[in-house]
Short mmCIF file of C-alpha atoms and ligand atoms in Angstrom, two decimals:
data_model
loop_
_atom_site.label_atom_id
_atom_site.label_comp_id
_atom_site.label_asym_id
_atom_site.label_seq_id
_atom_site.Cartn_x
_atom_site.Cartn_y
_atom_site.Cartn_z
CA UNK R 1 -26.96 14.11 27.87
CA UNK R 2 -25.51 14.35 31.34
CA UNK R 3 -21.86 15.45 31.21
CA UNK R 4 -21.03 12.77 33.78
CA UNK R 5 -21.71 10.13 31.12
CA UNK R 6 -19.34 8.92 28.46
CA UNK R 7 -20.75 9.53 24.98
CA UNK R 8 -22.07 6.56 23.01
CA UNK R 9 -19.57 7.51 20.28
CA UNK R 10 -16.67 7.13 22.71
CA UNK R 11 -17.96 3.78 23.92
CA UNK R 12 -18.29 2.54 20.33
CA UNK R 13 -14.81 3.79 19.44
CA UNK R 14 -13.33 2.08 22.47
CA UNK R 15 -15.28 -1.12 21.82
CA UNK R 16 -14.35 -1.34 18.14
CA UNK R 17 -10.65 -0.95 18.99
CA UNK R 18 -10.89 -3.57 21.77
CA UNK R 19 -12.66 -5.93 19.36
CA UNK R 20 -9.95 -5.40 16.74
CA UNK R 21 -7.23 -6.12 19.32
CA UNK R 22 -9.05 -9.30 20.42
CA UNK R 23 -9.47 -10.50 16.85
CA UNK R 24 -5.80 -9.87 16.06
CA UNK R 25 -4.93 -12.19 18.93
CA UNK R 26 -7.48 -14.80 17.90
CA UNK R 27 -6.76 -14.65 14.14
CA UNK R 28 -3.17 -13.46 13.53
CA UNK R 29 -3.77 -13.26 9.74
CA UNK R 30 -6.17 -10.41 10.44
CA UNK R 31 -3.23 -8.40 11.83
CA UNK R 32 -1.22 -9.15 8.67
CA UNK R 33 -4.18 -7.99 6.59
CA UNK R 34 -4.44 -4.76 8.59
CA UNK R 35 -0.76 -3.98 7.92
CA UNK R 36 -1.18 -4.70 4.19
CA UNK R 37 -4.28 -2.46 3.98
CA UNK R 38 -2.48 0.33 5.83
CA UNK R 39 0.48 0.14 3.45
CA UNK R 40 -1.71 0.15 0.34
CA UNK R 41 -3.80 3.05 1.67
CA UNK R 42 -0.62 5.03 2.36
CA UNK R 43 0.68 4.37 -1.18
CA UNK R 44 -2.65 5.37 -2.76
CA UNK R 45 -2.76 8.65 -0.82
CA UNK R 46 0.88 9.44 -1.67
CA UNK R 47 0.20 8.85 -5.39
CA UNK R 48 -3.15 10.60 -5.65
CA UNK R 49 -3.14 14.06 -4.12
CA UNK R 50 -6.63 14.83 -5.48
CA UNK R 51 -8.11 11.82 -3.74
CA UNK R 52 -6.29 12.73 -0.50
CA UNK R 53 -7.72 16.24 -0.68
CA UNK R 54 -11.23 15.04 -1.42
CA UNK R 55 -11.16 12.53 1.43
CA UNK R 56 -9.83 15.18 3.74
CA UNK R 57 -12.59 17.61 2.69
CA UNK R 58 -15.33 15.09 3.31
CA UNK R 59 -13.88 13.99 6.68
CA UNK R 60 -13.18 10.51 5.31
CA UNK R 61 -9.46 10.57 5.91
CA UNK R 62 -9.46 10.72 9.68
CA UNK R 63 -11.80 7.77 10.11
CA UNK R 64 -10.06 5.54 7.57
CA UNK R 65 -7.62 3.97 10.00
CA UNK R 66 -10.31 3.10 12.59
CA UNK R 67 -12.94 2.03 10.09
CA UNK R 68 -14.06 -1.62 10.28
CA UNK R 69 -17.10 -3.79 10.05
CA UNK R 70 -17.62 -7.13 11.69
CA UNK R 71 -20.17 -9.92 11.40
CA UNK R 72 -21.99 -12.17 13.84
CA UNK R 73 -24.79 -14.71 13.66
CA UNK R 74 -27.38 -15.43 16.35
CA UNK R 75 -29.84 -18.25 16.78
CA UNK R 76 -32.90 -16.94 18.64
CA UNK R 77 -35.11 -13.85 18.48
CA UNK R 78 -34.33 -13.09 22.15
CA UNK R 79 -30.62 -13.01 21.31
CA UNK R 80 -31.19 -10.57 18.47
CA UNK R 81 -33.32 -8.31 20.67
CA UNK R 82 -30.73 -8.33 23.45
CA UNK R 83 -27.94 -7.43 21.03
CA UNK R 84 -30.05 -4.54 19.73
CA UNK R 85 -30.07 -3.15 23.25
CA UNK R 86 -26.35 -3.78 23.64
CA UNK R 87 -25.48 -1.97 20.39
CA UNK R 88 -27.73 0.95 21.34
CA UNK R 89 -25.39 1.63 24.30
CA UNK R 90 -22.72 2.24 21.64
CA UNK R 91 -24.92 4.41 19.43
CA UNK R 92 -25.44 1.65 16.87
CA UNK R 93 -28.92 1.12 15.39
CA UNK R 94 -30.34 -1.47 13.00
CA UNK R 95 -30.18 -0.19 9.42
CA UNK R 96 -31.47 -2.15 6.43
CA UNK R 97 -32.91 -5.61 5.98
CA UNK R 98 -31.08 -8.30 4.04
CA UNK R 99 -32.70 -11.53 2.96
CA UNK R 100 -30.05 -14.20 2.35
CA UNK R 101 -32.44 -17.14 2.01
CA UNK R 102 -32.80 -16.26 -1.66
CA UNK R 103 -29.10 -17.04 -1.98
CA UNK R 104 -29.30 -20.36 -0.13
CA UNK R 105 -28.18 -19.08 3.28
CA UNK R 106 -30.84 -19.66 5.98
CA UNK R 107 -30.58 -16.26 7.67
CA UNK R 108 -31.89 -12.73 7.44
CA UNK R 109 -29.88 -9.79 8.63
CA UNK R 110 -29.45 -6.14 9.50
CA UNK R 111 -26.46 -3.94 10.16
CA UNK R 112 -26.05 -2.21 13.52
CA UNK R 113 -24.27 1.07 12.86
CA UNK R 114 -24.15 4.74 13.80
CA UNK R 115 -26.57 6.88 11.80
CA UNK R 116 -25.76 10.57 12.07
CA UNK R 117 -22.97 12.50 10.38
CA UNK R 118 -20.96 13.25 13.51
CA UNK R 119 -21.15 9.68 14.78
CA UNK R 120 -20.20 8.28 11.36
CA UNK R 121 -17.28 10.68 11.17
CA UNK R 122 -16.02 9.67 14.59
CA UNK R 123 -16.09 5.89 14.11
CA UNK R 124 -18.46 4.17 11.67
CA UNK R 125 -18.14 0.70 13.27
CA UNK R 126 -20.80 -1.56 11.75
CA UNK R 127 -21.80 -5.10 12.73
CA UNK R 128 -23.59 -7.21 10.12
CA UNK R 129 -25.91 -9.29 12.26
CA UNK R 130 -27.73 -12.37 11.02
CA UNK R 131 -30.54 -14.28 12.64
CA UNK R 132 -30.73 -17.97 11.82
CA UNK R 133 -34.11 -18.89 10.38
CA UNK R 134 -34.72 -22.06 12.32
CA UNK R 135 -38.02 -22.54 10.47
CA UNK R 136 -35.95 -23.27 7.34
CA UNK R 137 -34.45 -26.41 8.90
CA UNK R 138 -36.41 -29.05 7.05
CA UNK R 139 -35.96 -31.88 9.55
CA UNK R 140 -38.49 -31.14 12.34
CA UNK R 141 -36.66 -33.14 15.03
CA UNK R 142 -33.37 -31.40 14.29
CA UNK R 143 -35.12 -28.02 14.24
CA UNK R 144 -36.54 -28.60 17.70
CA UNK R 145 -33.22 -29.91 18.97
CA UNK R 146 -31.45 -26.80 17.66
CA UNK R 147 -33.99 -24.55 19.38
CA UNK R 148 -33.62 -26.50 22.60
CA UNK R 149 -29.83 -26.28 22.57
CA UNK R 150 -29.94 -22.54 21.92
CA UNK R 151 -32.44 -21.95 24.72
CA UNK R 152 -29.82 -22.98 27.28
CA UNK R 153 -27.15 -20.50 26.41
CA UNK R 154 -26.74 -16.96 27.61
CA UNK R 155 -24.81 -14.91 25.07
CA UNK R 156 -24.55 -11.73 27.15
CA UNK R 157 -22.99 -11.98 30.60
CA UNK R 158 -25.13 -10.94 33.60
CA UNK R 159 -22.72 -8.04 34.21
CA UNK R 160 -23.14 -6.75 30.66
CA UNK R 161 -26.94 -7.14 30.93
CA UNK R 162 -26.96 -5.12 34.14
CA UNK R 163 -24.90 -2.34 32.52
CA UNK R 164 -27.22 -2.26 29.47
CA UNK R 165 -30.20 -1.89 31.81
CA UNK R 166 -28.41 0.82 33.78
CA UNK R 167 -27.61 2.73 30.59
CA UNK R 168 -31.26 2.52 29.50
CA UNK R 169 -32.53 3.62 32.91
CA UNK R 170 -30.23 6.59 33.45
CA UNK R 171 -29.51 7.60 29.83
CA UNK R 172 -25.80 6.87 29.81
CA UNK R 173 -22.84 5.27 31.58
CA UNK R 174 -20.14 6.93 33.67
CA UNK R 175 -16.49 6.28 32.86
CA UNK R 176 -16.07 3.26 35.14
CA UNK R 177 -19.31 1.65 33.92
CA UNK R 178 -18.43 2.35 30.28
CA UNK R 179 -15.09 0.62 30.70
CA UNK R 180 -16.71 -2.33 32.47
CA UNK R 181 -19.33 -2.48 29.73
CA UNK R 182 -16.73 -2.67 26.92
CA UNK R 183 -14.91 -5.51 28.66
CA UNK R 184 -18.12 -7.41 29.45
CA UNK R 185 -19.53 -6.86 25.95
CA UNK R 186 -16.34 -8.28 24.38
CA UNK R 187 -17.08 -11.60 26.05
CA UNK R 188 -20.16 -12.08 23.88
CA UNK R 189 -18.06 -12.13 20.71
CA UNK R 190 -15.07 -14.20 21.89
CA UNK R 191 -14.14 -17.48 20.26
CA UNK R 192 -14.74 -20.67 22.28
CA UNK R 193 -12.70 -23.78 21.51
CA UNK R 194 -15.21 -25.92 23.35
CA UNK R 195 -18.46 -26.70 21.58
CA UNK R 196 -21.68 -27.04 23.60
CA UNK R 197 -22.79 -30.12 21.65
CA UNK R 198 -21.38 -33.61 21.14
CA UNK R 199 -19.78 -34.78 17.95
CA UNK R 200 -22.83 -36.55 16.61
CA UNK R 201 -25.09 -33.54 17.12
CA UNK R 202 -22.53 -31.25 15.47
CA UNK R 203 -22.35 -33.56 12.48
CA UNK R 204 -26.14 -33.61 12.10
CA UNK R 205 -26.33 -29.82 12.28
CA UNK R 206 -23.42 -29.49 9.89
CA UNK R 207 -25.04 -31.80 7.42
CA UNK R 208 -28.18 -29.67 7.40
CA UNK R 209 -26.06 -26.55 6.76
CA UNK R 210 -22.56 -25.58 7.92
CA UNK R 211 -23.91 -22.27 9.07
CA UNK R 212 -26.43 -23.94 11.35
CA UNK R 213 -23.62 -25.87 13.04
CA UNK R 214 -21.69 -22.62 13.45
CA UNK R 215 -24.57 -20.84 15.15
CA UNK R 216 -25.96 -23.64 17.29
CA UNK R 217 -22.84 -25.48 18.54
CA UNK R 218 -21.07 -22.74 20.49
CA UNK R 219 -21.51 -20.64 23.60
CA UNK R 220 -22.09 -17.44 21.73
CA UNK R 221 -22.01 -15.42 18.48
CA UNK R 222 -18.25 -15.30 17.97
CA UNK R 223 -17.18 -12.48 15.70
CA UNK R 224 -16.52 -14.26 12.41
CA UNK R 225 -14.60 -11.49 10.62
CA UNK R 226 -13.48 -7.92 10.91
CA UNK R 227 -13.05 -5.87 7.80
CA UNK R 228 -10.79 -2.86 7.31
CA UNK R 229 -11.51 -0.36 4.53
CA UNK R 230 -9.01 0.03 1.71
CA UNK R 231 -8.68 2.70 -0.94
CA UNK R 232 -7.56 0.16 -3.57
CA UNK R 233 -9.08 -3.28 -3.22
CA UNK R 234 -7.54 -4.52 -6.47
CA UNK R 235 -4.04 -3.81 -5.14
CA UNK R 236 -4.79 -5.54 -1.81
CA UNK R 237 -6.31 -8.55 -3.53
CA UNK R 238 -3.25 -8.83 -5.74
CA UNK R 239 -0.79 -8.47 -2.87
CA UNK R 240 -2.52 -10.84 -0.44
CA UNK R 241 -0.63 -13.95 -1.55
CA UNK R 242 2.72 -12.18 -1.05
CA UNK R 243 1.93 -11.90 2.71
CA UNK R 244 0.71 -15.49 2.92
CA UNK R 245 -3.01 -14.81 2.64
CA UNK R 246 -5.16 -16.77 0.17
CA UNK R 247 -8.00 -14.56 -1.13
CA UNK R 248 -11.33 -15.80 -2.48
CA UNK R 249 -11.41 -16.02 -6.26
CA UNK R 250 -13.30 -12.86 -7.19
CA UNK R 251 -13.98 -9.41 -5.76
CA UNK R 252 -17.70 -8.96 -5.05
CA UNK R 253 -19.71 -5.90 -6.05
CA UNK R 254 -19.27 -3.33 -8.81
CA UNK R 255 -16.14 -3.15 -10.98
CA UNK R 256 -13.31 -0.71 -10.50
CA UNK R 257 -14.36 2.76 -11.61
CA UNK R 258 -13.14 6.38 -11.60
CA UNK R 259 -15.96 7.19 -9.14
CA UNK R 260 -16.35 4.16 -6.87
CA UNK R 261 -19.97 3.30 -6.09
CA UNK R 262 -21.42 1.31 -3.18
CA UNK R 263 -19.09 -1.38 -1.92
CA UNK R 264 -16.50 -3.82 -3.28
CA UNK R 265 -15.41 -6.72 -1.05
CA UNK R 266 -13.13 -9.69 -0.98
CA UNK R 267 -12.23 -12.13 1.79
CA UNK R 268 -9.70 -14.78 2.70
CA UNK R 269 -10.73 -18.31 3.44
CA UNK R 270 -11.89 -19.35 6.89
CA UNK R 271 -9.34 -20.95 9.19
CA UNK R 272 -9.66 -24.52 10.27
CA UNK R 273 -9.72 -24.44 14.07
CA UNK R 274 -9.35 -27.21 16.57
CA UNK R 275 -12.35 -27.61 18.83
CA UNK R 276 -13.44 -29.98 21.57
CA UNK R 277 -16.97 -31.38 21.54
CA UNK R 278 -19.07 -31.79 24.67
CA UNK R 279 -18.26 -35.51 24.69
CA UNK R 280 -14.53 -34.58 24.84
CA UNK R 281 -13.91 -35.66 21.25
CA UNK R 282 -11.51 -33.38 19.32
CA UNK R 283 -12.54 -32.00 15.93
CA UNK R 284 -12.36 -29.09 13.55
CA UNK R 285 -14.57 -26.17 12.70
CA UNK R 286 -14.14 -23.44 10.06
CA UNK R 287 -15.86 -20.18 10.75
CA UNK R 288 -13.57 -17.24 11.05
CA UNK R 289 -12.02 -15.38 8.18
CA UNK R 290 -10.79 -11.98 7.05
CA UNK R 291 -12.25 -9.53 4.61
CA UNK R 292 -11.47 -6.15 3.06
CA UNK R 293 -13.77 -3.60 1.53
CA UNK R 294 -13.58 -0.50 -0.61
CA UNK R 295 -16.44 1.97 -0.22
CA UNK R 296 -17.82 4.40 -2.75
CA UNK R 297 -20.72 6.79 -3.08
CA UNK R 298 -24.20 5.82 -1.78
CA UNK R 299 -26.80 5.42 -4.51
CA UNK R 300 -30.35 6.75 -4.63
CA UNK R 301 -33.25 4.41 -5.28
CA UNK R 302 -32.80 5.12 -8.99
CA UNK R 303 -29.04 4.47 -8.87
CA UNK R 304 -29.53 1.33 -6.87
CA UNK R 305 -32.10 0.02 -9.36
CA UNK R 306 -29.57 0.57 -12.16
CA UNK R 307 -26.88 -1.20 -10.12
CA UNK R 308 -29.17 -4.17 -9.44
CA UNK R 309 -30.16 -4.36 -13.06
CA UNK R 310 -26.57 -4.31 -14.35
CA UNK R 311 -25.42 -6.80 -11.72
CA UNK R 312 -28.23 -9.17 -12.70
CA UNK R 313 -27.24 -8.70 -16.35
CA UNK R 314 -23.59 -9.56 -15.59
CA UNK R 315 -24.70 -12.68 -13.71
CA UNK R 316 -26.35 -13.96 -16.87
CA UNK R 317 -22.90 -14.23 -18.47
CA UNK R 318 -20.94 -17.45 -18.05
CA UNK R 319 -19.28 -17.32 -14.60
CA UNK R 320 -15.66 -16.22 -14.87
CA UNK R 321 -13.18 -18.43 -13.05
CA UNK R 322 -10.58 -15.77 -12.32
CA UNK R 323 -10.89 -12.26 -11.02
CA UNK R 324 -9.40 -10.54 -14.09
CA UNK R 325 -11.99 -12.07 -16.43
CA UNK R 326 -14.80 -11.43 -13.91
CA UNK R 327 -13.77 -7.76 -13.56
CA UNK R 328 -13.48 -7.32 -17.32
CA UNK R 329 -16.98 -8.74 -17.86
CA UNK R 330 -18.40 -6.52 -15.11
CA UNK R 331 -16.66 -3.43 -16.44
CA UNK R 332 -18.18 -4.04 -19.86
CA UNK R 333 -21.71 -4.27 -18.46
CA UNK R 334 -21.21 -1.33 -16.09
CA UNK R 335 -20.31 1.02 -18.94
CA UNK R 336 -24.01 1.83 -18.80
CA UNK R 337 -23.50 3.39 -15.34
CA UNK R 338 -22.29 7.02 -15.57
CA UNK R 339 -18.83 7.40 -14.07
CA UNK R 340 -18.38 11.06 -13.23
CA UNK R 341 -19.63 12.82 -10.15
CA UNK R 342 -21.49 15.57 -12.03
CA UNK R 343 -23.59 13.12 -14.01
CA UNK R 344 -24.24 10.94 -10.98
CA UNK R 345 -25.57 13.96 -9.17
CA UNK R 346 -27.47 15.58 -12.03
CA UNK R 347 -29.19 12.36 -12.93
CA UNK R 348 -30.13 11.72 -9.32
CA UNK R 349 -28.17 8.46 -9.14
CA UNK R 350 -26.07 9.16 -6.05
CA UNK R 351 -26.17 11.06 -2.76
CA UNK R 352 -23.97 14.04 -1.93
CA UNK R 353 -23.07 16.30 0.96
CA UNK R 354 -23.42 19.99 0.14
CA UNK R 355 -21.20 22.74 1.56
CA UNK R 356 -21.25 26.51 1.15
CA UNK R 357 -18.10 27.75 -0.57
CA UNK R 358 -16.02 29.83 1.84
CA UNK R 359 -16.68 33.55 1.29
CA UNK R 360 -19.26 33.00 -1.45
CA UNK R 361 -22.01 35.64 -1.34
CA UNK R 362 -25.21 35.44 -3.36
CA UNK R 363 -28.78 36.46 -2.83
CA UNK R 364 -30.96 33.42 -2.83
CA UNK R 365 -34.55 33.16 -3.99
CA UNK R 366 -37.12 32.07 -1.42
CA UNK R 367 -37.64 28.72 -3.08
CA UNK R 368 -34.63 26.75 -4.34
CA UNK R 369 -35.61 24.48 -7.22
CA UNK R 370 -33.42 21.96 -9.01
CA UNK R 371 -32.38 24.53 -11.61
CA UNK R 372 -31.25 27.06 -9.04
CA UNK R 373 -29.37 24.37 -7.24
CA UNK R 374 -27.52 23.43 -10.44
CA UNK R 375 -26.67 27.07 -11.03
CA UNK R 376 -25.29 27.42 -7.50
CA UNK R 377 -23.11 24.36 -8.02
CA UNK R 378 -21.97 25.57 -11.45
CA UNK R 379 -21.05 28.97 -10.04
CA UNK R 380 -19.00 27.28 -7.35
CA UNK R 381 -21.20 28.70 -4.62
CA UNK R 382 -22.12 25.22 -3.41
CA UNK R 383 -19.57 22.41 -3.21
CA UNK R 384 -20.56 18.79 -3.16
CA UNK R 385 -18.80 15.69 -1.96
CA UNK R 386 -19.94 12.11 -2.52
CA UNK R 387 -21.71 10.62 0.49
CA UNK R 388 -20.07 7.30 1.32
CA UNK R 389 -22.16 4.12 1.32
CA UNK R 390 -22.29 2.83 4.90
CA UNK R 391 -24.26 -0.37 4.32
CA UNK R 392 -23.97 -3.83 2.73
CA UNK R 393 -25.09 -5.61 -0.43
CA UNK R 394 -27.12 -8.79 -0.27
CA UNK R 395 -25.62 -10.49 -3.35
CA UNK R 396 -22.09 -9.67 -2.15
CA UNK R 397 -22.89 -10.81 1.39
CA UNK R 398 -24.16 -14.11 -0.01
CA UNK R 399 -20.88 -14.48 -1.93
CA UNK R 400 -18.90 -13.81 1.24
CA UNK R 401 -21.01 -16.34 3.22
CA UNK R 402 -20.57 -18.95 0.45
CA UNK R 403 -16.84 -18.52 0.15
CA UNK R 404 -16.23 -19.07 3.84
CA UNK R 405 -18.73 -21.87 4.05
CA UNK R 406 -16.39 -23.80 1.81
CA UNK R 407 -17.93 -22.76 -1.50
CA UNK R 408 -20.56 -25.47 -1.44
CA UNK R 409 -23.64 -23.71 -2.72
CA UNK R 410 -27.14 -24.88 -2.12
CA UNK R 411 -30.30 -23.90 -3.92
CA UNK R 412 -32.29 -20.99 -2.68
CA UNK R 413 -34.77 -21.60 0.12
CA UNK R 414 -38.33 -21.45 -1.05
CA UNK R 415 -39.16 -19.06 1.77
CA UNK R 416 -39.80 -15.39 1.15
CA UNK R 417 -38.05 -12.44 2.73
CA UNK R 418 -39.80 -11.68 5.98
CA UNK R 419 -38.88 -8.24 7.23
CA UNK R 420 -41.95 -8.02 9.45
CA UNK R 421 -40.96 -11.17 11.33
CA UNK R 422 -37.38 -9.96 11.59
CA UNK R 423 -38.51 -6.63 13.05
CA UNK R 424 -40.82 -8.43 15.45
CA UNK R 425 -37.90 -10.57 16.63
CA UNK R 426 -35.59 -7.56 16.82
CA UNK R 427 -38.14 -5.67 18.88
CA UNK R 428 -37.82 -2.61 16.63
CA UNK R 429 -38.16 -1.52 13.03
CA UNK R 430 -35.04 -1.40 10.93
CA UNK R 431 -34.17 2.04 9.56
CA UNK R 432 -34.55 2.43 5.80
CA UNK R 433 -31.06 3.15 4.55
CA UNK R 434 -32.09 5.08 1.44
CA UNK R 435 -34.36 7.36 3.48
CA UNK R 436 -31.46 7.93 5.85
CA UNK R 437 -29.05 9.01 3.07
CA UNK R 438 -31.76 11.23 1.59
CA UNK R 439 -32.35 12.99 4.91
CA UNK R 440 -28.62 13.47 5.51
CA UNK R 441 -28.28 14.99 2.01
CA UNK R 442 -31.23 17.31 2.60
CA UNK R 443 -29.87 18.36 5.98
CA UNK R 444 -26.47 19.20 4.46
CA UNK R 445 -28.12 21.21 1.72
CA UNK R 446 -30.31 23.08 4.22
CA UNK R 447 -27.27 23.85 6.37
CA UNK R 448 -25.25 25.06 3.37
CA UNK R 449 -28.09 27.33 2.21
CA UNK R 450 -28.53 28.66 5.73
CA UNK R 451 -24.83 29.60 5.78
CA UNK R 452 -25.24 31.44 2.44
CA UNK R 453 -28.36 33.23 3.65
CA UNK R 454 -26.56 34.25 6.81
CA UNK R 455 -23.90 36.03 4.74
CA UNK R 456 -26.28 38.36 2.92
C1 OOG Q 501 -21.76 -12.24 7.12
C2 OOG Q 501 -21.40 -12.11 5.67
C3 OOG Q 501 -21.80 -10.76 5.13
C4 OOG Q 501 -20.53 -8.69 4.35
O1 OOG Q 501 -19.54 -7.97 4.48
O2 OOG Q 501 -21.27 -8.63 3.35
C5 OOG Q 501 -20.79 -9.72 5.39
C6 OOG Q 501 -21.38 -13.54 7.74
O3 OOG Q 501 -20.64 -14.34 7.14
O4 OOG Q 501 -21.85 -13.76 8.87
O5 OOG Q 501 -20.13 -9.61 6.37
NI1 NI Q 502 -18.30 -8.61 5.98
#
């Protein structure tokens, strides 16, 4: 890349910080949550020197304080495709496909995020992006009206569009353009107190599904939450009420474990905000909330299948009303999931980064098979660190959607997942997240072995 251009990583870092500052202004409770998470993270690190060392070794510590994900929802394929181009300026690419229709939410989604090790280390900002599936609106007149309303809005300012096109044409943005881009891009995600529809239309959309009203009635895809990463989600959940935040009833995802896997999440309820409809009538809308997450090791296909199986098993049990009971039930079921790093690795359940031990010298055979690899790890010649899960979980995401949609659940939509349609609308294929972890693991192993070979 031309040295005159700002790196995509710098633009993303700048943008994620600007977005966090904007959201703190818009939703002051988010600022309170950030302080709580920072305090808990500091306490955890002070109490657990081993964890601090391991996070430091795997470059997790430095990014912890900047790490966030956000979520947005768009209404039309063109909007999704335009945002793909906008996120690409910041080195964020669509990873994974999530079908939420199965959980009664009429959207399908991807996560825009950085993909390579260096970019993830620098700032792993992720945006969970959902496309409304208008075809799931049963009432044909309302469906057409929603499409019509959406066709009149422009979610990316002309200035931002021009800068995206410039970046694509020349392969980067200079410092002044990058700064202008960040400011212009922020506008897309701002909250608007004024709805684009009148009261009656809003009510009709709302009656169909609250989420449809949220996507269709406003000028753009306002950021609906930003989520910091904590090292102890149980502690944050427990302490939320003491700082005036009311968490959702249960933590989503796997139970607490010695070796955290995938992702655990909890949120606080959406705020009721005053809005003005297009016919000047005042009203309320709830959309924006706060969330926290704790991330663990990424699972292989085999590990993920075991997770899905155990989660499904736990969901057969009578639903627990409080978090303690829910966690106890989950923990019981998840005893079937190995909980030490060695077993997770040996059984091919989780992904790891490999490193050459400093000063280790061995002569390596031409072909490294699984047995040799084990021996190298046992001898301390190769180190491994868990590779952190960078993605989302559809069942958890559905739980988060439900809780901030007011808890009213609806039955699943009959429709099937439709990744091909989503990719068509996106204008690109989504990256397969498991393949991505596997290739990062292989690359780290290749690099570690190359270091060892270089020493002989
Ligand atoms: C997205 C909900 C999903 C997560 O962390 O799983 C999500 C939304 O409400 O738009 O953010
Ligand atoms: Ni989220």
